[in-house]
Coordinates of C-alpha atoms and ligand atoms in Angstrom, one line a residue:
X399 CA 192.3 -0.1 28.4
X400 CA 192.7 2.6 25.3
X401 CA 189.7 4.6 24.4
X402 CA 189.2 6.4 21.8
X403 CA 188.4 10.0 22.9
X404 CA 185.2 11.3 22.3
X405 CA 183.7 7.6 21.6
X406 CA 183.5 6.1 24.8
X407 CA 183.0 7.7 28.2
X408 CA 185.7 7.2 30.3
X409 CA 186.0 7.4 33.9
X410 CA 185.3 10.7 36.0
X411 CA 188.2 11.9 38.3
X412 CA 186.7 13.7 41.2
X413 CA 188.8 15.2 44.1
X414 CA 187.2 15.1 47.1
X415 CA 188.0 17.1 49.9
X416 CA 186.8 16.4 53.6
X417 CA 186.8 18.9 56.2
X418 CA 186.9 16.1 59.6
X419 CA 185.8 18.9 61.6
X420 CA 182.2 19.8 59.7
X421 CA 179.0 19.6 61.3
X422 CA 179.5 17.0 64.0
X423 CA 182.7 15.9 63.2
X424 CA 181.5 12.7 61.7
X425 CA 182.3 13.4 57.9
X426 CA 185.0 11.1 57.8
X427 CA 182.4 8.0 58.8
X428 CA 179.6 9.3 56.5
X429 CA 182.3 9.2 53.9
X430 CA 183.3 5.9 54.2
X431 CA 179.7 4.2 54.8
X432 CA 177.8 6.3 52.0
X433 CA 179.7 8.1 50.2
X434 CA 182.8 6.2 49.0
X435 CA 180.9 2.8 48.2
X436 CA 178.2 4.9 46.2
X437 CA 180.5 6.9 43.8
X438 CA 183.0 3.5 43.4
X439 CA 179.7 1.7 42.4
X440 CA 179.1 4.8 39.7
X441 CA 182.6 3.9 38.6
X442 CA 183.8 7.4 39.6
X443 CA 187.7 7.6 40.5
X444 CA 188.9 9.7 42.8
X445 CA 191.3 11.7 45.4
X446 CA 190.1 12.1 49.0
X447 CA 192.4 14.8 51.1
X448 CA 191.3 15.5 54.6
X449 CA 192.0 19.1 55.6
X450 CA 194.1 19.9 58.1
X451 CA 193.1 23.3 59.1
X452 CA 191.5 26.4 58.1
X453 CA 192.4 27.5 54.5
X454 CA 194.4 24.4 53.6
X455 CA 191.4 23.9 50.9
X456 CA 192.1 27.2 49.5
X457 CA 195.4 26.5 49.1
X458 CA 195.4 22.9 47.8
X459 CA 193.3 24.0 44.6
X460 CA 195.6 27.2 44.1
X461 CA 198.5 24.2 43.2
X462 CA 196.3 21.1 41.7
X463 CA 196.8 21.0 37.6
X464 CA 193.3 21.6 36.2
X465 CA 193.4 19.1 33.3
X466 CA 193.9 16.1 36.1
X467 CA 190.0 16.5 37.4
X468 CA 186.4 16.8 36.4
X469 CA 185.5 18.3 39.7
X470 CA 186.0 19.2 43.0
X471 CA 183.8 18.1 45.5
X472 CA 183.9 19.0 49.1
X473 CA 182.5 16.7 52.1
X474 CA 181.7 19.6 54.4
X475 CA 179.6 22.7 55.1
X476 CA 179.3 25.4 53.0
X477 CA 182.4 27.3 54.6
X478 CA 185.1 24.6 52.6
X479 CA 183.1 25.5 49.4
X480 CA 184.1 28.8 49.9
X481 CA 187.2 28.8 50.4
X482 CA 187.5 26.2 47.3
X483 CA 185.6 28.9 45.1
X484 CA 188.1 31.7 46.4
X485 CA 190.9 29.0 46.0
X486 CA 190.5 28.9 42.2
X487 CA 189.6 32.5 41.8
X488 CA 193.6 33.2 43.5
X489 CA 195.0 31.4 40.8
X490 CA 196.4 33.4 37.7
X491 CA 194.3 31.3 35.5
X492 CA 191.2 32.0 37.4
X493 CA 189.2 32.5 34.5
X494 CA 189.5 28.6 33.7
X495 CA 189.7 27.2 37.1
X496 CA 186.5 28.7 37.9
X497 CA 184.8 27.0 35.3
X498 CA 185.7 23.4 37.2
X499 CA 182.6 22.0 38.0
X500 CA 182.5 21.7 42.2
X501 CA 179.9 20.2 44.2
X502 CA 178.9 19.5 47.7
X503 CA 178.3 16.4 49.9
X504 CA 177.0 18.0 52.8
X505 CA 178.6 17.0 55.9
X506 CA 178.4 20.5 57.6
X507 CA 176.2 21.8 60.2
X508 CA 175.4 24.8 57.6
X509 CA 174.2 22.8 54.5
X510 CA 172.4 25.6 52.6
X511 CA 173.7 24.6 49.1
X512 CA 172.9 21.3 49.4
X513 CA 169.6 22.1 50.1
X514 CA 169.1 24.4 47.0
X515 CA 170.7 21.6 44.9
X516 CA 168.4 19.0 46.7
X517 CA 165.4 21.1 45.8
X518 CA 166.4 21.9 42.0
X519 CA 166.5 18.4 41.4
X520 CA 163.0 17.6 42.6
X521 CA 163.4 16.3 46.1
X522 CA 161.6 16.5 48.8
X523 CA 163.2 19.1 51.3
X524 CA 165.1 16.6 53.3
X525 CA 168.0 16.9 56.3
X526 CA 170.8 14.6 57.4
X527 CA 171.8 11.3 55.9
X528 CA 168.4 11.7 53.8
X529 CA 170.1 14.5 52.3
X530 CA 173.4 13.4 51.8
X531 CA 172.3 10.2 49.8
X532 CA 170.2 12.4 47.9
X533 CA 173.2 14.7 46.9
X534 CA 175.5 11.5 46.1
X535 CA 172.7 10.2 43.9
X536 CA 172.7 13.5 42.0
X537 CA 176.4 13.6 42.2
X538 CA 176.8 10.3 40.8
X539 CA 174.9 11.9 37.7
X540 CA 176.9 15.0 37.3
X541 CA 175.0 17.3 35.7
X542 CA 176.7 20.4 35.9
X543 CA 175.0 23.9 35.6
X544 CA 176.3 27.5 35.7
X545 CA 176.1 29.3 38.8
X546 CA 176.5 33.1 39.9
X547 CA 179.2 34.3 42.3
X548 CA 179.0 37.2 44.1
X549 CA 181.7 39.7 44.6
X550 CA 181.9 41.4 48.0
X551 CA 184.4 44.0 48.6
X552 CA 184.7 44.6 52.7
X553 CA 186.1 48.2 54.1
X554 CA 189.4 47.1 53.5
X555 CA 189.4 46.5 49.8
X556 CA 189.6 42.8 50.1
X557 CA 187.3 41.3 47.8
X558 CA 186.2 37.7 48.3
X559 CA 183.5 35.1 46.0
X560 CA 180.4 34.1 47.4
X561 CA 177.8 31.8 46.5
X562 CA 175.2 31.8 49.1
X563 CA 174.8 35.0 51.3
X564 CA 176.0 38.3 53.0
X565 CA 174.4 38.5 56.4
X566 CA 174.1 41.5 59.3
X567 CA 172.3 41.5 62.2
X568 CA 170.0 38.6 63.3
X569 CA 171.4 36.0 61.1
X570 CA 175.2 36.7 61.6
X571 CA 174.7 36.7 65.3
X572 CA 172.8 33.3 65.0
X573 CA 175.3 31.6 63.0
X574 CA 178.3 33.0 64.8
X575 CA 177.0 32.5 68.3
X576 CA 176.0 29.0 67.9
X577 CA 179.3 27.8 66.6
X578 CA 180.0 26.7 70.3
X579 CA 176.8 24.5 69.7
X580 CA 178.4 23.3 66.8
X581 CA 178.2 19.5 68.7
X582 CA 174.5 19.7 67.9
X583 CA 174.9 19.9 64.3
X584 CA 172.2 21.7 62.5
X585 CA 170.1 22.2 65.6
X586 CA 172.6 24.6 66.4
X587 CA 170.8 27.4 64.2
X588 CA 167.4 26.4 66.6
X589 CA 169.2 26.8 69.7
X590 CA 171.1 29.6 68.8
X591 CA 167.9 31.5 67.0
X592 CA 165.4 30.9 70.4
X593 CA 169.0 32.7 72.3
X594 CA 169.1 35.4 70.1
X595 CA 165.3 36.3 69.9
X596 CA 165.2 36.3 73.5
X597 CA 167.7 39.2 73.6
X598 CA 166.6 40.5 70.4
X599 CA 168.5 43.7 68.9
X600 CA 168.3 46.3 66.4
X601 CA 171.1 47.7 64.4
X602 CA 171.0 51.1 62.5
X603 CA 172.4 51.1 58.9
X604 CA 172.0 52.2 55.5
X605 CA 171.3 50.2 52.7
X606 CA 171.8 50.8 49.2
X607 CA 170.9 48.9 46.0
X608 CA 170.3 48.7 42.2
X609 CA 167.0 47.1 41.5
X610 CA 166.1 44.8 39.0
X611 CA 162.7 46.4 37.7
X612 CA 162.0 43.4 35.6
X613 CA 162.8 40.3 37.5
X614 CA 160.6 37.7 37.2
X615 CA 160.7 33.9 37.8
X616 CA 163.6 32.7 35.6
X617 CA 163.7 29.6 34.1
X618 CA 166.2 27.0 35.1
X619 CA 167.8 25.2 32.6
X620 CA 170.4 22.3 33.1
X621 CA 173.1 21.2 31.0
X622 CA 174.8 17.9 31.0
X623 CA 178.8 17.7 30.2
X624 CA 179.3 14.5 28.8
X625 CA 182.6 13.0 29.7
X626 CA 183.9 13.8 26.1
X627 CA 183.1 17.4 26.9
X628 CA 180.0 18.3 24.6
X629 CA 176.8 19.5 26.3
X630 CA 174.0 17.7 26.7
X631 CA 170.9 19.4 27.8
X632 CA 168.6 18.0 30.9
X633 CA 165.3 18.1 31.6
X634 CA 164.0 17.9 35.3
X635 CA 161.4 14.8 34.2
X636 CA 164.7 12.8 33.3
X637 CA 165.5 12.0 36.9
X638 CA 163.7 9.4 38.1
X639 CA 164.4 7.6 34.8
X640 CA 168.0 8.1 35.1
X641 CA 168.3 7.5 38.3
X642 CA 166.8 3.9 38.4
X643 CA 169.1 3.5 35.2
X644 CA 171.9 3.8 37.2
X645 CA 170.7 0.9 39.9
X646 CA 170.9 3.4 42.6
X647 CA 167.5 4.0 43.6
X648 CA 167.3 0.6 45.7
X649 CA 170.8 1.1 47.2
X650 CA 169.9 4.4 48.2
X651 CA 167.2 2.8 50.4
X652 CA 169.3 0.2 51.5
X653 CA 171.5 2.8 52.3
X654 CA 169.7 4.8 53.8
X655 CA 168.2 2.1 56.4
X656 CA 171.8 1.2 57.2
X657 CA 172.8 4.9 57.6
X658 CA 169.9 4.8 60.0
X659 CA 170.7 2.1 62.0
X660 CA 174.3 2.8 62.4
X661 CA 173.4 6.6 63.1
X662 CA 170.9 5.1 66.2
X663 CA 173.4 3.1 67.5
X664 CA 176.7 4.7 67.1
X665 CA 176.4 7.9 68.8
X666 CA 179.8 9.7 68.3
X667 CA 180.9 12.1 71.3
X668 CA 180.4 15.8 71.0
X669 CA 183.0 17.8 68.8
X670 CA 184.6 21.4 69.4
X671 CA 186.0 23.0 66.4
X672 CA 189.9 24.2 67.4
X673 CA 189.8 28.2 67.2
X674 CA 191.4 29.2 64.2
X675 CA 194.7 31.0 63.8
X676 CA 195.9 34.4 66.2
X677 CA 193.5 36.9 66.8
X678 CA 193.1 39.9 64.7
X679 CA 191.8 43.5 65.8
X680 CA 188.8 44.4 64.3
X681 CA 189.4 47.7 62.4
X682 CA 186.2 49.6 63.5
X683 CA 187.8 53.0 63.5
X684 CA 187.9 53.0 59.7
X685 CA 184.6 54.3 58.6
X686 CA 182.4 56.7 59.6
X687 CA 180.1 55.6 62.3
X688 CA 177.0 57.7 63.7
X689 CA 177.2 58.7 67.2
X690 CA 174.5 56.5 68.4
X691 CA 175.5 53.5 70.2
X692 CA 172.5 51.0 70.8
X693 CA 172.9 50.4 74.4
X694 CA 171.5 46.8 73.9
X695 CA 174.8 46.4 71.7
X696 CA 176.8 45.6 75.2
X697 CA 176.6 41.5 75.4
X698 CA 179.7 40.3 76.1
X699 CA 179.0 37.0 74.7
X700 CA 178.4 38.4 71.0
X701 CA 181.3 41.1 71.3
X702 CA 184.2 39.0 72.7
X703 CA 187.2 39.4 70.3
X704 CA 186.6 37.1 67.7
X705 CA 188.6 37.5 65.0
X706 CA 187.3 37.3 61.5
X707 CA 188.4 34.8 58.8
X708 CA 191.4 36.2 56.8
X709 CA 191.1 36.7 53.4
X710 CA 193.0 37.1 50.5
X711 CA 193.2 39.1 47.4
X712 CA 191.4 37.3 44.4
X713 CA 191.4 37.9 40.8
X714 CA 188.4 38.0 39.0
X715 CA 186.3 39.9 36.6
X716 CA 185.9 43.6 37.3
X717 CA 182.9 44.8 39.7
X718 CA 181.0 47.2 36.7
X719 CA 177.9 47.7 38.4
X720 CA 179.4 49.1 41.9
X721 CA 181.7 52.4 42.1
X722 CA 184.5 51.9 44.7
X723 CA 183.4 51.6 48.2
X724 CA 184.6 55.4 49.0
X725 CA 182.4 56.8 46.1
X726 CA 178.8 58.1 46.8
X727 CA 176.5 55.9 45.5
X728 CA 174.9 56.4 41.4
X729 CA 171.6 58.1 41.3
X730 CA 169.7 55.3 40.0
X731 CA 170.2 53.4 43.3
X732 CA 167.9 53.4 45.9
X733 CA 168.7 54.3 49.7
X734 CA 167.4 53.3 52.4
X735 CA 168.4 54.1 56.3
X736 CA 166.7 52.2 58.9
X737 CA 166.8 50.2 62.2
X738 CA 167.4 46.8 60.7
X739 CA 166.9 43.5 62.7
X740 CA 168.5 42.1 60.1
X741 CA 169.7 42.1 56.5
X742 CA 170.3 39.3 54.2
X743 CA 171.6 39.2 50.6
X744 CA 170.9 35.6 49.2
X745 CA 171.2 34.1 46.1
X746 CA 170.4 30.3 46.8
X747 CA 166.5 29.2 47.6
X748 CA 168.0 27.8 50.8
X749 CA 170.0 29.1 53.8
X750 CA 170.2 26.1 55.5
X751 CA 169.1 22.5 54.3
X752 CA 165.8 22.9 56.2
X753 CA 165.8 27.2 55.3
X754 CA 163.7 27.8 52.1
X755 CA 164.1 31.3 52.5
X756 CA 164.2 32.3 48.6
X757 CA 162.0 29.8 47.1
X758 CA 162.3 32.1 43.6
X759 CA 165.7 32.1 43.4
X760 CA 168.0 29.8 40.9
X761 CA 171.2 28.7 40.9
X762 CA 172.1 31.1 37.4
X763 CA 169.2 33.9 37.7
X764 CA 171.9 36.8 38.1
X765 CA 169.9 38.1 40.8
X766 CA 170.6 39.1 44.6
X767 CA 167.5 38.6 46.7
X768 CA 168.2 41.6 49.2
X769 CA 165.6 40.4 52.5
X770 CA 165.6 43.2 55.5
X771 CA 163.4 42.8 58.8
X772 CA 162.8 46.6 60.0
X773 CA 162.8 47.0 63.7
X774 CA 159.4 46.9 65.6
X775 CA 158.8 43.7 64.7
X776 CA 157.6 41.6 67.7
X777 CA 159.4 38.6 69.1
X778 CA 156.4 36.5 68.2
X779 CA 156.3 37.5 64.3
X780 CA 159.9 37.1 64.2
X781 CA 159.7 33.4 65.2
X782 CA 156.7 33.0 63.1
X783 CA 158.6 34.4 60.0
X784 CA 161.4 31.4 61.0
X785 CA 159.2 29.0 61.3
X786 CA 157.4 29.5 58.2
X787 CA 160.4 29.7 56.2
X788 CA 161.2 25.8 57.0
X789 CA 158.1 25.6 54.1
X790 CA 159.1 28.8 52.0
X791 CA 155.9 30.3 53.3
X792 CA 157.4 33.4 55.0
X793 CA 156.7 35.4 51.8
X794 CA 152.9 34.8 51.8
X795 CA 152.9 36.0 55.5
X796 CA 152.9 39.4 54.0
X797 CA 154.4 40.6 57.0
X798 CA 155.1 44.1 56.8
X799 CA 158.2 44.7 58.6
X800 CA 159.9 42.4 55.9
X801 CA 161.0 43.8 52.4
X802 CA 162.4 41.7 49.5
X803 CA 164.1 43.4 46.9
X804 CA 165.7 41.4 43.9
X805 CA 169.1 43.7 42.8
X806 CA 172.1 43.3 41.1
X807 CA 174.2 45.1 43.6
X808 CA 174.1 46.7 47.0
X809 CA 176.3 48.3 49.6
X810 CA 175.6 47.9 53.5
X811 CA 176.9 50.7 55.3
X812 CA 176.3 49.6 59.4
X813 CA 175.6 53.0 61.5
X814 CA 176.0 51.1 64.5
X815 CA 179.4 50.5 66.5
X816 CA 179.5 46.9 66.8
X817 CA 178.4 44.2 65.2
X818 CA 178.8 40.7 62.8
X819 CA 178.7 40.4 58.9
X820 CA 179.1 36.9 57.4
X821 CA 179.7 36.0 53.5
X822 CA 178.7 32.4 53.1
X823 CA 178.4 32.0 56.8
X824 CA 182.1 32.9 57.8
X825 CA 182.6 36.1 59.7
X826 CA 184.5 38.9 57.9
X827 CA 185.5 42.2 58.9
X828 CA 182.9 44.7 60.7
X829 CA 182.2 47.7 58.6
X830 CA 180.9 49.2 55.2
X831 CA 180.4 46.1 52.4
X832 CA 179.5 46.1 48.8
X833 CA 178.5 43.1 46.7
X834 CA 177.7 42.7 43.0
X835 CA 176.2 39.4 41.3
X836 CA 178.5 38.0 38.2
X837 CA 176.2 36.2 36.4
X838 CA 176.9 32.1 35.4
X839 CA 180.6 32.7 36.8
X840 CA 180.9 29.1 38.3
X841 CA 179.9 25.6 37.4
X842 CA 178.1 23.7 39.7
X843 CA 177.5 20.1 40.1
X844 CA 173.8 19.9 40.7
X845 CA 173.0 16.3 39.2
Ligands
ADP947 P1 180.2 23.8 59.1 O1 179.2 24.2 58.1 O2 179.8 22.5 59.7 O3 180.5 25.0 59.5 P2 182.2 24.2 57.1 O4 182.4 23.5 55.7 O5 181.6 25.5 57.2 O6 181.5 23.4 58.2 O7 183.2 24.1 57.7 C1 183.5 25.1 58.9 C2 185.0 25.7 59.0 O8 185.9 24.5 59.1 C3 185.7 26.2 57.7 O9 186.1 27.5 57.7 C4 187.1 25.5 57.1 O10 188.0 26.4 56.7 C5 187.4 25.0 58.9 N1 188.3 24.0 58.4 C6 188.5 22.9 57.6 N2 189.4 22.0 57.5 C7 189.5 22.2 59.2 C8 190.2 21.4 59.8 N3 190.8 19.9 59.4 N4 190.5 21.8 61.5 C9 189.4 22.6 61.7 N5 189.1 23.7 60.9 C10 189.2 23.3 59.7
MG948 MG1 180.2 27.2 58.2

């Protein structure tokens, strides 16, 4: 049929990228039982591609023709979206490419962004199939919002774009060490946390940042991108009306019951991710360490030579807030030198589907929420912090070891010889790292 452009809505076309190894390895099953039926009913057309290896999604989005798609949606954890974003930024037409609406349907073990989308929509915090069904509904409605990206530069000068976090110490250790419990799904983080608490370690480092003095809770405003490309403002109160208009409310309940039943009766075998590519030596000699080596660092599990993710050079806007990594910090910045239990820069409300780490964070507030926990905190207090984080109550605990600063840029210089740094949950090279926010650089499908 011939539609008159701009008058009648046309079917949305989504590129779905599914990681069959995400989470517990049942994303393909989830896709057939939940995702495809719902988006078909919502009259969305799609191409579904299964990723075959690490960086496959990254290469795919470099080659697509932008006009053919209304959005790229990953069916996986946060790691696959990180690949998609960086693939788009590696294109010569990155300025257009990064405006492609991107979305996520949580089928990984790390589903932080899905948790943030779910929260932004006004749903109660959810996990597993419930979170997935909420996110499918929101994807079907298709509201798009600008989302900040943070450019992260590591010591060899490689820059990548991040939508979630930079972590060092406790959190990145748990994230990477718990890969071996991947078959447990998101419970891997709970187990990993307990293991790491038992052998708690501290890291010496220098943390510098450009503080935001007038940071107040920003007002989130969603924009609906109508099929004809025009912008329609969207109010949060419309959510329930819109969802029931689509006739998906009942469908959601029916499907949820069906999914719980099928998940109970259909236990899948546990799954181990194949180890990625050939080992790359960690270059730890390229930056100045202090001579003090923490004796607690010699944990063979942690320090077996795991290779970092290979990163390609990306394009993108200039970093106007940070000097080159070799250059000194501007005078207006604040520097702290500490023994840290953890350093976390987060720019989403959630660090995991059930970790409400930065309740005040919005997709496009232009802020990096810098958290750090100083050495000296007791194991019990640290566990209490993480338990309170499920509801976002850790801030009110006023723990003297926990510091939060809203910033626009930061530089982290590890002074402890060995450790793990992650960007969006993916391991990067260890050493000095710096980052700055780029306000509203991407477009996220938030529903
Ligand atoms: P999870 O939250 O479970 O870790 P992610 O989406 O973060 O799920 O994916 C984990 C990693 O799997 C990513 O680094 C991604 O590059 C990689 N990956 C994608 N497709 C495949 C595949 N077919 N085989 C192995 N690894 C893959
Ligand atoms: Mg991951």
